[in-house]
PDB file of C-alpha atoms in Angstrom:
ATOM      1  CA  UNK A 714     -12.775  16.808  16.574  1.00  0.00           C
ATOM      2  CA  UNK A 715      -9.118  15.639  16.532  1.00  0.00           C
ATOM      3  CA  UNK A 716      -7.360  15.083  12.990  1.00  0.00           C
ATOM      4  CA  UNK A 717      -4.148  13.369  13.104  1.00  0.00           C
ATOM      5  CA  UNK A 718      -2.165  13.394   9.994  1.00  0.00           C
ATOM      6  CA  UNK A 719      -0.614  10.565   7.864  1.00  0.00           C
ATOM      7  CA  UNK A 720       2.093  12.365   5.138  1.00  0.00           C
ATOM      8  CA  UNK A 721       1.813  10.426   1.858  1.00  0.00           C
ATOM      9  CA  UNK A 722       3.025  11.365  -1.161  1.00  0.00           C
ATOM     10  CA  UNK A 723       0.430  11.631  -3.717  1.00  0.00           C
ATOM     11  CA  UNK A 724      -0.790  13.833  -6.614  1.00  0.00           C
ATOM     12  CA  UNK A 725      -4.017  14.666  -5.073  1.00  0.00           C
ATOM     13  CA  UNK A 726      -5.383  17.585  -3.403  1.00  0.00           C
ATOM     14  CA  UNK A 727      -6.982  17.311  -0.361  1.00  0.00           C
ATOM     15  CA  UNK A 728      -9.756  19.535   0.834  1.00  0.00           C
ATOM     16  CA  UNK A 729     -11.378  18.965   4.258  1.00  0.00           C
ATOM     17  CA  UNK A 730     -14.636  20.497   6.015  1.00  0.00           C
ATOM     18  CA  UNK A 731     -16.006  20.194   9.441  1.00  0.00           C
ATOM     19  CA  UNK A 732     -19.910  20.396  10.074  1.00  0.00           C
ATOM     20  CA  UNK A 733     -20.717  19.176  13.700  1.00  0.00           C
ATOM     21  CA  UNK A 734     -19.699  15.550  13.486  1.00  0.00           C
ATOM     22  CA  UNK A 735     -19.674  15.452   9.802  1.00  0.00           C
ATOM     23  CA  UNK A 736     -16.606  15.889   7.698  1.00  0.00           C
ATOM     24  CA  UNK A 737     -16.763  16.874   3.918  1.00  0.00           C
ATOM     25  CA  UNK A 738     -13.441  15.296   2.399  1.00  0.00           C
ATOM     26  CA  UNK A 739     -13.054  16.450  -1.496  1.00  0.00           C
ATOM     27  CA  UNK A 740     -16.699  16.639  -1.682  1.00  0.00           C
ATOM     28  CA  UNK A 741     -17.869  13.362  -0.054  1.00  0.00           C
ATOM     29  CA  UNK A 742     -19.610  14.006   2.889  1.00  0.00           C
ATOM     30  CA  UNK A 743     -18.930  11.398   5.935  1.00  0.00           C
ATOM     31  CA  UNK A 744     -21.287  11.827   9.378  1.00  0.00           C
ATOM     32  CA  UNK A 745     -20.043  10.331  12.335  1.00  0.00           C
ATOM     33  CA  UNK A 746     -23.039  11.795  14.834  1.00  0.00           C
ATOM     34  CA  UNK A 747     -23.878   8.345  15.036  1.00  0.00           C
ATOM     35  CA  UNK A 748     -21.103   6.558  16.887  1.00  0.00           C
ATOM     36  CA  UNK A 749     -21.543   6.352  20.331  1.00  0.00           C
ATOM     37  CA  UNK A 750     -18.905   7.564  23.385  1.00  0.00           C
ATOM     38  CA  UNK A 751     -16.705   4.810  23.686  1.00  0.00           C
ATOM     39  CA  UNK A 752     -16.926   2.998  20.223  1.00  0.00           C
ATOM     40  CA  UNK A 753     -14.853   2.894  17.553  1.00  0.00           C
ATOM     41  CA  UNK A 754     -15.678   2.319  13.645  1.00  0.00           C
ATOM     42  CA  UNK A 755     -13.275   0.485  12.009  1.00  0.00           C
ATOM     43  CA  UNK A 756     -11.461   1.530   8.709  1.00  0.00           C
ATOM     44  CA  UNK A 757     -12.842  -1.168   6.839  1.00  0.00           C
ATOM     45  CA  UNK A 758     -16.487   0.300   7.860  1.00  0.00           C
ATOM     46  CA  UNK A 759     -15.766   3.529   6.587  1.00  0.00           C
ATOM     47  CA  UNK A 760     -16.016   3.538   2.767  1.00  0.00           C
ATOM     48  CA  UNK A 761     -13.086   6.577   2.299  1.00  0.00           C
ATOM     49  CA  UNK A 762      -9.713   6.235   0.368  1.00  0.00           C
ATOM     50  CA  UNK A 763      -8.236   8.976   2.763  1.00  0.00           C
ATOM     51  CA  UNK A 764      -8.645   7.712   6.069  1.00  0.00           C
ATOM     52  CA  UNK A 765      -6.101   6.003   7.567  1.00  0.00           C
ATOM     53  CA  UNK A 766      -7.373   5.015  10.511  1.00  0.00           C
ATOM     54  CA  UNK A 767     -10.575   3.656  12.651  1.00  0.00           C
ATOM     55  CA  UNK A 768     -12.664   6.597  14.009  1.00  0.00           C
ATOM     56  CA  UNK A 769     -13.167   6.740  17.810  1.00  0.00           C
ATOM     57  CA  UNK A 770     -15.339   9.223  20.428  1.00  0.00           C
ATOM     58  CA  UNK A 771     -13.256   9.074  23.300  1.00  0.00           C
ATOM     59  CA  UNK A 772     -15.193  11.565  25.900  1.00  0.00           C
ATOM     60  CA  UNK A 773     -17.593  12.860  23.162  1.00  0.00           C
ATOM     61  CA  UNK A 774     -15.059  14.018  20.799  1.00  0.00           C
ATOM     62  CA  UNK A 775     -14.323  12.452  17.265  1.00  0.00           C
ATOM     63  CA  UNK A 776     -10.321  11.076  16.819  1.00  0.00           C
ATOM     64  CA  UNK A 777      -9.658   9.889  13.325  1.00  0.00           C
ATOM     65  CA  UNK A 778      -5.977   9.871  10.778  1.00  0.00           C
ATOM     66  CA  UNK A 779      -6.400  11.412   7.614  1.00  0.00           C
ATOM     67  CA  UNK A 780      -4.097  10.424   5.146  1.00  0.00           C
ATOM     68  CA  UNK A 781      -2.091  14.210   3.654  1.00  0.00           C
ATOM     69  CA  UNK A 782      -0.995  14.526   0.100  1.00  0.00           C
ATOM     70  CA  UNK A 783       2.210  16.120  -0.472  1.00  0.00           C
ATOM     71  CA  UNK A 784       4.245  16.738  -3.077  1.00  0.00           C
ATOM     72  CA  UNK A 785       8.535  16.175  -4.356  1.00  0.00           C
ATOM     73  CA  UNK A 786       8.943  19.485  -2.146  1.00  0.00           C
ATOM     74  CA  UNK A 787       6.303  19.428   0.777  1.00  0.00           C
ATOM     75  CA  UNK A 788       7.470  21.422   3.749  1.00  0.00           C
ATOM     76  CA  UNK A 789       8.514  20.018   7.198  1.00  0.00           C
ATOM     77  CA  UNK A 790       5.413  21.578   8.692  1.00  0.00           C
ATOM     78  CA  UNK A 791       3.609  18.423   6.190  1.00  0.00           C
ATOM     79  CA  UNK A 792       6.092  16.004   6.558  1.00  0.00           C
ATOM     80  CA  UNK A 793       5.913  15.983  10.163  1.00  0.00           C
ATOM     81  CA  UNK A 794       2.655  17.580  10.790  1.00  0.00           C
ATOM     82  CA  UNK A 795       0.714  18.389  14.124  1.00  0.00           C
ATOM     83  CA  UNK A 796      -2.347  16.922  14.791  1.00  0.00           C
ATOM     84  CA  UNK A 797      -5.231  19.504  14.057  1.00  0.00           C
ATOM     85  CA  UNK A 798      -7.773  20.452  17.115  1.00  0.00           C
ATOM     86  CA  UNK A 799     -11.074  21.562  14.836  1.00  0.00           C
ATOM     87  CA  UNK A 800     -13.655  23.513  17.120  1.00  0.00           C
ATOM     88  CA  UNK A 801     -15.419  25.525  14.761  1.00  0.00           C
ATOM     89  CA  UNK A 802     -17.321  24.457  11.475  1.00  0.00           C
ATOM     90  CA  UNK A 803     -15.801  24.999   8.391  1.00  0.00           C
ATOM     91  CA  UNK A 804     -12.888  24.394   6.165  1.00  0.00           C
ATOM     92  CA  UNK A 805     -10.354  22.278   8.124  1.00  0.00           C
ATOM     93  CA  UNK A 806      -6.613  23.766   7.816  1.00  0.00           C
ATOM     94  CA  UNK A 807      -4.670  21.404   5.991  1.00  0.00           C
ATOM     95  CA  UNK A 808      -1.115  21.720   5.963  1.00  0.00           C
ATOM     96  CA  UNK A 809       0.655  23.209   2.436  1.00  0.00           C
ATOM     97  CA  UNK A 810       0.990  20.342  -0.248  1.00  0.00           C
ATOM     98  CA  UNK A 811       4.185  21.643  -1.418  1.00  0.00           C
ATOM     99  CA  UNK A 812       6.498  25.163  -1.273  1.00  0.00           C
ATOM    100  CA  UNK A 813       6.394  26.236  -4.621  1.00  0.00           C
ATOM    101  CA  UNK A 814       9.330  26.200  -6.944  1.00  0.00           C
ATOM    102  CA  UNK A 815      11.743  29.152  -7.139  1.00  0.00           C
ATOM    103  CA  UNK A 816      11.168  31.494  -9.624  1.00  0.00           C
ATOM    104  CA  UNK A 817      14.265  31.825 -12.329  1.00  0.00           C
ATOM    105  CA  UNK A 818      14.747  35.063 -13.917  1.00  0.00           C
ATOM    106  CA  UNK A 819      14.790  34.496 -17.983  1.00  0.00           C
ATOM    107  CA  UNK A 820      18.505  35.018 -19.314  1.00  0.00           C
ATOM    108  CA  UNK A 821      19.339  37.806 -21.645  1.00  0.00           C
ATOM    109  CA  UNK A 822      20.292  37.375 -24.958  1.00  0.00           C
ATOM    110  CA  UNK A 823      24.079  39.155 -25.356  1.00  0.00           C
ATOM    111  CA  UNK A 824      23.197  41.913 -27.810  1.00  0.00           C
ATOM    112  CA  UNK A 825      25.215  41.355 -30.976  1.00  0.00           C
TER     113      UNK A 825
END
């Protein structure tokens, strides 16, 4: 299965699992083992806020856009993210949402 990426920002978390030619996207689970080689489903078909595109089988392998939540301070790696080869069933790796903010050491009170 090939997962492009679409960066969007959004509040939302995003969680993503792969089972055969089923994917699990924040709990809703969305089979594809019916669509032929060669066909495509359009977006409109498919009843998911996060896709962002029609899903094809090119060659028996599933090619859809997902759309990727990311926050104020999301990293280049999910601003500009690589499209995500998933052979193996499980939790899809989904690029970090945001880097988290620095951590500010508390100032001292000046002792009187």
């Amino acid at each position: 299965m090939q997962i492009n990426w679409n960066p969007v920002r959004r509040d939302e978390a995003l969680t993503v699992t792969k089972q055969g030619d089923a994917l699990t996207i924040n709990g809703e689970v969305f089979d594809f083992t019916p669509l032929p080689d060669g066909a495509t489903l359009p977006r409109d078909a498919v009843d998911c806020d996060w896709l962002a595109s029609g899903v094809e089988r090119v060659g028996g392998e599933i090619t859809l856009i997902l759309l990727l939540p990311h926050g104020a301070r999301a990293p280049e790696e999910t601003r500009f993210p690589q499209p995500v080869a998933v052979t193996e069933d499980g939790p899809v790796p989904v690029p970090p949402y945001s880097i988290p903010e620095p951590q500010t050491e508390p100032e001292e009170e000046p002792a009187a």
